[in-house]
PDB file of C-alpha atoms and ligand atoms in Angstrom:
ATOM      1  CA  MET A 531     -12.503  21.203 -17.522  1.00 49.00           C
ATOM      2  CA  PRO A 532     -12.128  24.974 -15.556  1.00 50.00           C
ATOM      3  CA  ASP A 533      -8.116  25.774 -15.952  1.00 48.00           C
ATOM      4  CA  ASN A 534      -8.321  25.276 -11.985  1.00 50.00           C
ATOM      5  CA  TYR A 535      -9.904  22.343 -11.962  1.00 52.00           C
ATOM      6  CA  PHE A 536      -6.788  19.915 -10.627  1.00 54.00           C
ATOM      7  CA  THR A 537      -5.695  22.817  -7.627  1.00 52.00           C
ATOM      8  CA  ASP A 538      -8.994  23.538  -6.816  1.00 49.00           C
ATOM      9  CA  ASN A 539     -10.736  20.039  -6.742  1.00 67.00           C
ATOM     10  CA  ASN A 540     -11.561  20.024  -2.847  1.00 86.00           C
ATOM     11  CA  PHE A 541      -8.516  18.348  -1.798  1.00 90.00           C
ATOM     12  CA  SER A 542      -7.908  20.011   1.192  1.00 90.00           C
ATOM     13  CA  ALA A 543     -11.681  19.813   2.464  1.00 92.00           C
ATOM     14  CA  ARG A 544     -11.791  15.930   2.194  1.00 94.00           C
ATOM     15  CA  LEU A 545      -7.653  15.353   3.534  1.00 95.00           C
ATOM     16  CA  LYS A 546      -9.630  17.842   6.375  1.00 95.00           C
ATOM     17  CA  THR A 547     -12.234  15.305   6.558  1.00 96.00           C
ATOM     18  CA  LEU A 548     -10.271  12.104   6.266  1.00 97.00           C
ATOM     19  CA  GLU A 549      -7.590  13.194   9.342  1.00 97.00           C
ATOM     20  CA  ALA A 550     -10.983  13.765  11.275  1.00 98.00           C
ATOM     21  CA  ARG A 551     -11.839  10.370  10.605  1.00 98.00           C
ATOM     22  CA  ILE A 552      -8.307   8.765  11.149  1.00 98.00           C
ATOM     23  CA  GLU A 553      -8.324  10.928  14.339  1.00 98.00           C
ATOM     24  CA  ALA A 554     -11.512   9.817  15.601  1.00 98.00           C
ATOM     25  CA  ALA A 555     -10.526   6.163  14.899  1.00 98.00           C
ATOM     26  CA  CYS A 556      -7.014   6.348  16.923  1.00 98.00           C
ATOM     27  CA  ALA A 557      -9.233   8.197  19.872  1.00 98.00           C
ATOM     28  CA  ALA A 558     -11.407   5.404  20.259  1.00 98.00           C
ATOM     29  CA  ALA A 559      -8.746   2.543  20.001  1.00 98.00           C
ATOM     30  CA  GLY A 560      -6.577   4.152  22.454  1.00 98.00           C
ATOM     31  CA  ARG A 561      -3.571   5.112  19.513  1.00 98.00           C
ATOM     32  CA  LYS A 562      -1.785   7.601  18.311  1.00 98.00           C
ATOM     33  CA  ARG A 563      -2.364   9.333  14.609  1.00 98.00           C
ATOM     34  CA  ALA A 564       1.564   9.182  14.212  1.00 98.00           C
ATOM     35  CA  GLU A 565       1.556   5.421  14.541  1.00 98.00           C
ATOM     36  CA  ILE A 566      -0.664   5.305  11.394  1.00 98.00           C
ATOM     37  CA  THR A 567       0.263   6.078   7.851  1.00 98.00           C
ATOM     38  CA  LEU A 568      -2.073   7.343   5.217  1.00 98.00           C
ATOM     39  CA  LEU A 569      -1.123   6.055   1.388  1.00 98.00           C
ATOM     40  CA  PRO A 570      -3.030   7.806  -0.741  1.00 98.00           C
ATOM     41  CA  VAL A 571      -4.288   5.230  -3.420  1.00 98.00           C
ATOM     42  CA  SER A 572      -3.631   7.263  -7.285  1.00 97.00           C
ATOM     43  CA  LYS A 573      -5.037   4.626  -9.727  1.00 97.00           C
ATOM     44  CA  THR A 574      -7.035   6.298 -12.574  1.00 96.00           C
ATOM     45  CA  ARG A 575      -5.758   9.928 -11.021  1.00 96.00           C
ATOM     46  CA  ALA A 576      -4.016  12.043 -13.549  1.00 95.00           C
ATOM     47  CA  ALA A 577      -0.664  13.127 -12.701  1.00 96.00           C
ATOM     48  CA  GLU A 578      -2.000  17.152 -11.885  1.00 94.00           C
ATOM     49  CA  GLU A 579      -4.286  15.716  -9.230  1.00 94.00           C
ATOM     50  CA  LEU A 580      -1.100  13.969  -7.432  1.00 95.00           C
ATOM     51  CA  ARG A 581       0.667  17.092  -7.851  1.00 94.00           C
ATOM     52  CA  ALA A 582      -2.570  18.930  -5.832  1.00 92.00           C
ATOM     53  CA  VAL A 583      -2.075  16.401  -3.405  1.00 92.00           C
ATOM     54  CA  CYS A 584       1.078  16.672  -3.076  1.00 92.00           C
ATOM     55  CA  ALA A 585       0.875  20.421  -2.185  1.00 89.00           C
ATOM     56  CA  CYS A 586      -0.806  19.196   0.696  1.00 87.00           C
ATOM     57  CA  ARG A 587       1.738  17.715   2.026  1.00 90.00           C
ATOM     58  CA  LEU A 588       1.416  14.009   1.143  1.00 94.00           C
ATOM     59  CA  LYS A 589       4.374  12.512  -0.612  1.00 95.00           C
ATOM     60  CA  ARG A 590       3.779   9.338  -1.165  1.00 98.00           C
ATOM     61  CA  PHE A 591       1.519   7.474  -3.521  1.00 98.00           C
ATOM     62  CA  GLY A 592      -0.020   3.753  -4.158  1.00 98.00           C
ATOM     63  CA  GLU A 593      -0.262   2.566  -7.776  1.00 98.00           C
ATOM     64  CA  ASN A 594      -2.174  -0.880  -9.459  1.00 98.00           C
ATOM     65  CA  TYR A 595      -0.966  -0.574 -12.535  1.00 97.00           C
ATOM     66  CA  LEU A 596       2.210  -0.453 -14.165  1.00 97.00           C
ATOM     67  CA  ALA A 597       2.472   0.998 -17.167  1.00 97.00           C
ATOM     68  CA  GLU A 598       0.050   4.053 -15.454  1.00 98.00           C
ATOM     69  CA  ALA A 599       1.909   3.920 -13.055  1.00 98.00           C
ATOM     70  CA  ALA A 600       5.369   4.771 -14.922  1.00 98.00           C
ATOM     71  CA  GLY A 601       3.856   7.517 -16.905  1.00 98.00           C
ATOM     72  CA  LYS A 602       2.898   9.187 -13.519  1.00 98.00           C
ATOM     73  CA  GLN A 603       6.275   9.057 -12.526  1.00 98.00           C
ATOM     74  CA  ASP A 604       8.112  10.092 -15.402  1.00 98.00           C
ATOM     75  CA  GLN A 605       5.718  13.553 -15.629  1.00 97.00           C
ATOM     76  CA  LEU A 606       6.583  14.378 -11.573  1.00 97.00           C
ATOM     77  CA  ARG A 607      10.047  13.675 -11.413  1.00 95.00           C
ATOM     78  CA  ASP A 608      10.463  16.903  -9.949  1.00 96.00           C
ATOM     79  CA  LEU A 609       8.907  16.221  -6.754  1.00 95.00           C
ATOM     80  CA  ALA A 610      10.328  13.707  -4.525  1.00 94.00           C
ATOM     81  CA  LEU A 611       7.942  10.680  -3.902  1.00 97.00           C
ATOM     82  CA  GLU A 612       7.680   7.867  -2.525  1.00 98.00           C
ATOM     83  CA  TRP A 613       6.052   5.064  -5.058  1.00 98.00           C
ATOM     84  CA  HIS A 614       4.370   2.099  -3.475  1.00 98.00           C
ATOM     85  CA  TYR A 615       2.981  -0.866  -5.524  1.00 98.00           C
ATOM     86  CA  ILE A 616      -0.093  -2.077  -4.535  1.00 98.00           C
ATOM     87  CA  GLY A 617      -1.548  -4.102  -7.705  1.00 98.00           C
ATOM     88  CA  PRO A 618      -1.309  -8.099  -8.832  1.00 97.00           C
ATOM     89  CA  ILE A 619       2.194  -9.107 -10.089  1.00 98.00           C
ATOM     90  CA  GLN A 620       3.170 -10.252 -13.119  1.00 97.00           C
ATOM     91  CA  SER A 621       6.579 -12.034 -13.476  1.00 96.00           C
ATOM     92  CA  ASN A 622       7.574 -10.877 -16.506  1.00 97.00           C
ATOM     93  CA  LYS A 623       7.145  -7.011 -14.655  1.00 97.00           C
ATOM     94  CA  THR A 624       9.615  -7.373 -12.178  1.00 98.00           C
ATOM     95  CA  ARG A 625      11.979  -5.707 -13.464  1.00 98.00           C
ATOM     96  CA  ALA A 626      10.382  -2.664 -13.757  1.00 98.00           C
ATOM     97  CA  LEU A 627       8.875  -2.650 -10.555  1.00 98.00           C
ATOM     98  CA  ALA A 628      12.456  -3.549  -8.994  1.00 98.00           C
ATOM     99  CA  GLU A 629      13.589   0.228 -10.588  1.00 97.00           C
ATOM    100  CA  ARG A 630      10.797   2.322 -10.318  1.00 97.00           C
ATOM    101  CA  PHE A 631       9.066   1.518  -6.900  1.00 98.00           C
ATOM    102  CA  ASP A 632       9.989   1.988  -3.385  1.00 98.00           C
ATOM    103  CA  TRP A 633       7.879  -0.422  -1.573  1.00 98.00           C
ATOM    104  CA  VAL A 634       5.720  -3.630  -3.458  1.00 98.00           C
ATOM    105  CA  GLN A 635       2.892  -4.185  -0.870  1.00 98.00           C
ATOM    106  CA  SER A 636       1.653  -6.944  -3.234  1.00 98.00           C
ATOM    107  CA  LEU A 637       4.641 -10.188  -2.995  1.00 98.00           C
ATOM    108  CA  ASP A 638       2.752 -12.571  -2.716  1.00 98.00           C
ATOM    109  CA  ARG A 639       4.987 -15.669  -3.934  1.00 98.00           C
ATOM    110  CA  PRO A 640       8.874 -16.699  -3.954  1.00 98.00           C
ATOM    111  CA  LYS A 641       9.371 -16.616  -7.297  1.00 98.00           C
ATOM    112  CA  ILE A 642       8.531 -12.834  -6.957  1.00 98.00           C
ATOM    113  CA  ALA A 643      11.020 -12.225  -4.471  1.00 98.00           C
ATOM    114  CA  ARG A 644      13.923 -13.815  -6.380  1.00 98.00           C
ATOM    115  CA  ARG A 645      13.335 -11.755  -9.197  1.00 98.00           C
ATOM    116  CA  LEU A 646      12.558  -8.567  -7.332  1.00 98.00           C
ATOM    117  CA  GLY A 647      15.922  -9.357  -5.547  1.00 98.00           C
ATOM    118  CA  GLU A 648      18.302 -10.122  -8.364  1.00 98.00           C
ATOM    119  CA  GLN A 649      16.611  -6.551 -10.792  1.00 98.00           C
ATOM    120  CA  ARG A 650      16.754  -4.479  -7.882  1.00 98.00           C
ATOM    121  CA  LEU A 651      19.824  -2.236  -8.938  1.00 93.00           C
ATOM    122  CA  ARG A 652      22.332  -1.782  -6.030  1.00 88.00           C
ATOM    123  CA  THR A 653      22.661   1.837  -6.268  1.00 91.00           C
ATOM    124  CA  ALA A 654      18.996   2.064  -5.271  1.00 92.00           C
ATOM    125  CA  GLY A 655      19.186   0.835  -1.920  1.00 94.00           C
ATOM    126  CA  PRO A 656      16.460  -1.985  -0.669  1.00 97.00           C
ATOM    127  CA  LEU A 657      13.500  -1.723  -1.738  1.00 98.00           C
ATOM    128  CA  ASN A 658      11.045  -2.582   0.815  1.00 98.00           C
ATOM    129  CA  VAL A 659       8.510  -5.596   0.984  1.00 98.00           C
ATOM    130  CA  LEU A 660       4.946  -6.635   2.202  1.00 98.00           C
ATOM    131  CA  ILE A 661       3.861 -10.321   1.908  1.00 98.00           C
ATOM    132  CA  GLN A 662       0.314  -9.564   0.613  1.00 98.00           C
ATOM    133  CA  VAL A 663      -1.949 -12.512   2.658  1.00 98.00           C
ATOM    134  CA  ASN A 664      -5.023 -13.851   1.349  1.00 98.00           C
ATOM    135  CA  ILE A 665      -6.831 -13.456   4.652  1.00 98.00           C
ATOM    136  CA  ASP A 666     -10.028 -14.322   3.714  1.00 98.00           C
ATOM    137  CA  ARG A 667      -8.500 -17.278   0.937  1.00 97.00           C
ATOM    138  CA  GLU A 668     -10.653 -16.103  -1.879  1.00 97.00           C
ATOM    139  CA  PRO A 669     -10.246 -17.426  -5.038  1.00 95.00           C
ATOM    140  CA  GLN A 670      -9.626 -14.701  -7.549  1.00 92.00           C
ATOM    141  CA  LYS A 671      -7.701 -12.760  -5.288  1.00 95.00           C
ATOM    142  CA  SER A 672      -3.426 -12.126  -4.841  1.00 97.00           C
ATOM    143  CA  GLY A 673      -1.907 -13.032  -1.908  1.00 98.00           C
ATOM    144  CA  CYS A 674      -0.241 -16.121  -0.021  1.00 98.00           C
ATOM    145  CA  ALA A 675      -2.346 -18.303   2.183  1.00 98.00           C
ATOM    146  CA  PRO A 676      -1.598 -17.071   5.707  1.00 98.00           C
ATOM    147  CA  GLY A 677       0.327 -20.700   6.046  1.00 98.00           C
ATOM    148  CA  GLU A 678       2.719 -19.152   4.004  1.00 98.00           C
ATOM    149  CA  ILE A 679       3.892 -16.546   5.415  1.00 98.00           C
ATOM    150  CA  GLN A 680       7.073 -17.693   7.257  1.00 97.00           C
ATOM    151  CA  ALA A 681       8.037 -20.011   4.067  1.00 97.00           C
ATOM    152  CA  LEU A 682       7.723 -16.420   2.308  1.00 98.00           C
ATOM    153  CA  ALA A 683       9.593 -14.245   4.529  1.00 98.00           C
ATOM    154  CA  GLU A 684      12.213 -16.777   4.513  1.00 97.00           C
ATOM    155  CA  ALA A 685      12.263 -16.326   0.670  1.00 98.00           C
ATOM    156  CA  ILE A 686      12.797 -12.413   0.919  1.00 98.00           C
ATOM    157  CA  ARG A 687      15.206 -12.931   3.697  1.00 97.00           C
ATOM    158  CA  ALA A 688      17.499 -14.720   1.414  1.00 97.00           C
ATOM    159  CA  GLN A 689      17.381 -11.464  -0.996  1.00 97.00           C
ATOM    160  CA  PRO A 690      19.732  -8.752   0.291  1.00 97.00           C
ATOM    161  CA  ALA A 691      18.044  -5.750  -2.184  1.00 98.00           C
ATOM    162  CA  LEU A 692      14.807  -6.567  -0.211  1.00 98.00           C
ATOM    163  CA  LYS A 693      13.832  -5.418   3.169  1.00 98.00           C
ATOM    164  CA  LEU A 694      10.840  -7.354   4.635  1.00 98.00           C
ATOM    165  CA  ARG A 695       8.797  -4.485   6.293  1.00 98.00           C
ATOM    166  CA  GLY A 696       5.693  -6.971   6.763  1.00 98.00           C
ATOM    167  CA  LEU A 697       2.198  -7.528   5.657  1.00 98.00           C
ATOM    168  CA  MET A 698      -0.906  -6.305   3.533  1.00 99.00           C
ATOM    169  CA  ALA A 699      -4.490  -6.946   3.287  1.00 98.00           C
ATOM    170  CA  ILE A 700      -7.423  -6.619   1.145  1.00 98.00           C
ATOM    171  CA  PRO A 701     -10.471  -8.355   3.544  1.00 98.00           C
ATOM    172  CA  ALA A 702     -13.485 -10.002   1.062  1.00 97.00           C
ATOM    173  CA  PRO A 703     -15.954  -7.083   1.013  1.00 94.00           C
ATOM    174  CA  ASP A 704     -19.638  -6.580   1.963  1.00 93.00           C
ATOM    175  CA  ARG A 705     -19.556  -9.673   5.174  1.00 95.00           C
ATOM    176  CA  GLY A 706     -20.926  -7.453   7.753  1.00 96.00           C
ATOM    177  CA  GLN A 707     -18.963  -5.791  10.625  1.00 97.00           C
ATOM    178  CA  ALA A 708     -17.889  -8.525  12.432  1.00 97.00           C
ATOM    179  CA  ALA A 709     -16.585 -10.680   9.590  1.00 98.00           C
ATOM    180  CA  LEU A 710     -14.437  -7.359   9.233  1.00 98.00           C
ATOM    181  CA  ASP A 711     -13.206  -7.075  12.431  1.00 98.00           C
ATOM    182  CA  ASP A 712     -12.496 -10.586  12.339  1.00 98.00           C
ATOM    183  CA  SER A 713     -10.662 -10.545   9.077  1.00 98.00           C
ATOM    184  CA  PHE A 714      -8.514  -7.165  10.211  1.00 98.00           C
ATOM    185  CA  ALA A 715      -7.488  -9.556  13.623  1.00 98.00           C
ATOM    186  CA  ARG A 716      -6.223 -12.533  12.347  1.00 98.00           C
ATOM    187  CA  MET A 717      -4.378 -10.420  10.312  1.00 98.00           C
ATOM    188  CA  ARG A 718      -2.924  -8.235  13.837  1.00 98.00           C
ATOM    189  CA  ASP A 719      -2.359 -12.229  15.068  1.00 98.00           C
ATOM    190  CA  HIS A 720      -0.023 -12.988  11.431  1.00 98.00           C
ATOM    191  CA  PHE A 721       1.798  -9.651  11.943  1.00 98.00           C
ATOM    192  CA  GLU A 722       2.469 -10.031  15.532  1.00 98.00           C
ATOM    193  CA  ALA A 723       3.962 -13.228  15.009  1.00 98.00           C
ATOM    194  CA  LEU A 724       6.271 -12.346  12.106  1.00 98.00           C
ATOM    195  CA  ARG A 725       7.347  -8.943  14.279  1.00 97.00           C
ATOM    196  CA  ARG A 726       8.684 -11.359  16.819  1.00 97.00           C
ATOM    197  CA  MET A 727      10.734 -13.499  14.072  1.00 95.00           C
ATOM    198  CA  HIS A 728      12.205 -11.066  12.215  1.00 93.00           C
ATOM    199  CA  SER A 729      11.781  -8.024  15.190  1.00 87.00           C
ATOM    200  CA  GLY A 730      14.492  -5.997  13.436  1.00 90.00           C
ATOM    201  CA  SER A 731      12.959  -4.534   9.971  1.00 96.00           C
ATOM    202  CA  VAL A 732       8.822  -5.789  10.405  1.00 98.00           C
ATOM    203  CA  ASP A 733       6.738  -2.493  11.747  1.00 98.00           C
ATOM    204  CA  THR A 734       4.311  -1.889   8.707  1.00 98.00           C
ATOM    205  CA  LEU A 735       0.259  -3.638   8.738  1.00 98.00           C
ATOM    206  CA  SER A 736      -1.152  -1.855   5.821  1.00 99.00           C
ATOM    207  CA  MET A 737      -4.949  -2.929   6.017  1.00 98.00           C
ATOM    208  CA  GLY A 738      -7.780  -0.406   6.150  1.00 98.00           C
ATOM    209  CA  MET A 739      -9.110   1.774   2.809  1.00 98.00           C
ATOM    210  CA  SER A 740     -12.047   4.504   2.080  1.00 98.00           C
ATOM    211  CA  ALA A 741     -14.884   2.087   3.442  1.00 97.00           C
ATOM    212  CA  ASP A 742     -13.472   0.540   6.495  1.00 97.00           C
ATOM    213  CA  LEU A 743     -10.377   2.641   7.660  1.00 98.00           C
ATOM    214  CA  GLU A 744     -12.152   2.546  11.620  1.00 98.00           C
ATOM    215  CA  ALA A 745     -11.957  -0.987  11.802  1.00 98.00           C
ATOM    216  CA  ALA A 746      -8.651  -0.963  10.739  1.00 98.00           C
ATOM    217  CA  VAL A 747      -7.107   1.303  13.063  1.00 98.00           C
ATOM    218  CA  ALA A 748      -8.811  -0.867  15.808  1.00 98.00           C
ATOM    219  CA  ASN A 749      -7.087  -3.700  14.878  1.00 98.00           C
ATOM    220  CA  GLY A 750      -3.558  -2.374  14.990  1.00 98.00           C
ATOM    221  CA  THR A 751      -3.061  -1.039  11.121  1.00 98.00           C
ATOM    222  CA  THR A 752      -0.220   0.692  10.394  1.00 98.00           C
ATOM    223  CA  MET A 753      -0.792   2.012   7.072  1.00 98.00           C
ATOM    224  CA  VAL A 754      -4.099   3.030   5.649  1.00 98.00           C
ATOM    225  CA  ARG A 755      -4.700   2.911   1.915  1.00 98.00           C
ATOM    226  CA  ILE A 756      -6.858   5.728   0.663  1.00 98.00           C
ATOM    227  CA  GLY A 757      -8.027   6.379  -2.308  1.00 97.00           C
ATOM    228  CA  THR A 758     -11.854   7.502  -2.912  1.00 96.00           C
ATOM    229  CA  ALA A 759     -11.990   9.609   0.171  1.00 96.00           C
ATOM    230  CA  LEU A 760      -9.072  11.304  -0.643  1.00 95.00           C
ATOM    231  CA  PHE A 761      -9.467  11.993  -4.328  1.00 94.00           C
ATOM    232  CA  GLY A 762     -13.521  11.667  -4.782  1.00 91.00           C
ATOM    233  CA  PRO A 763     -15.183   9.040  -6.622  1.00 88.00           C
ATOM    234  CA  ARG A 764     -13.554   7.314  -9.023  1.00 81.00           C
ATOM    235  CA  SER A 765     -15.302   7.136 -12.381  1.00 74.00           C
ATOM    236  CA  GLY A 766     -13.966   4.071 -14.209  1.00 55.00           C
TER     237      GLY A 766
HETATM  238  C1  PLP B1509      -8.136   1.040  -4.693  1.00 78.78           C
HETATM  239  C2  PLP B1509      -7.499  -0.113  -3.775  1.00 78.78           C
HETATM  240  C3  PLP B1509      -7.072   0.904  -2.524  1.00 78.78           C
HETATM  241  C4  PLP B1509      -8.038   2.080  -2.322  1.00 78.78           C
HETATM  242  O1  PLP B1509      -9.196   1.778  -2.122  1.00 78.78           O
HETATM  243  P1  PLP B1509     -10.022   2.839  -2.025  1.00 78.78           P
HETATM  244  O2  PLP B1509     -11.761   2.279  -1.597  1.00 78.78           O
HETATM  245  O3  PLP B1509     -10.900   4.192  -2.718  1.00 78.78           O
HETATM  246  O4  PLP B1509      -9.936   3.585  -0.763  1.00 78.78           O
HETATM  247  C5  PLP B1509      -6.391   0.668  -1.344  1.00 78.78           C
HETATM  248  N1  PLP B1509      -5.693  -0.471  -1.716  1.00 78.78           N
HETATM  249  C6  PLP B1509      -5.771  -1.061  -2.905  1.00 78.78           C
HETATM  250  C7  PLP B1509      -4.921  -2.639  -3.025  1.00 78.78           C
HETATM  251  C8  PLP B1509      -6.334  -0.727  -3.953  1.00 78.78           C
HETATM  252  O5  PLP B1509      -6.536  -1.679  -5.133  1.00 78.78           O
END
């Protein structure tokens, strides 16, 4: 591996292509680029790759695995970064999530809301949370059923250390464009309903990845979570 592998690994070129896609999607949907936050998803990537992306002025990262994220967080202490947890949550890991992350996007049951709320340090400020919705009711996937959103929102609101910011979803893959659009459109409806009920804090609809960000932008996403389009293909 050459010395400059991480700093010279085409991040700026990939970011340029990605930004052009997001801007084209916004133009097609009649939306402003500023309405959409880009969250780089850095699972499986080395800390030095995150550092290189950070040099392109991207200051937030999404991680799926606690132990892996913790190692990178410790190595990147010198940078002011915003960390988003986007992976499945085991209840015995909530303390570390509450201590190490700024956002948890994958909250999907009341027990986790209680534990995160109780374990968040008072000095840290509120933990931003999204409710993950299993929008296509896939048996193995994390996320609450759409009918459970309101009750879970109440459980979050009961915890002063948590701040409910909105919803996150990963639609079922490989079903064609119409089914994908339908999933995103249903998420937008759930998001609008939640925002009507909790207008003070709810502002984030996290959906859209490398392969489907255009459909997500067309259907109202406010945060796209991008891995491969920014970092290149994952090797494993
Ligand atoms: C890996 C991952 C992404 C990014 O996926 P890409 O297809 O690489 O852009 C987004 N969200 C979640 C929850 C992920 O696990």
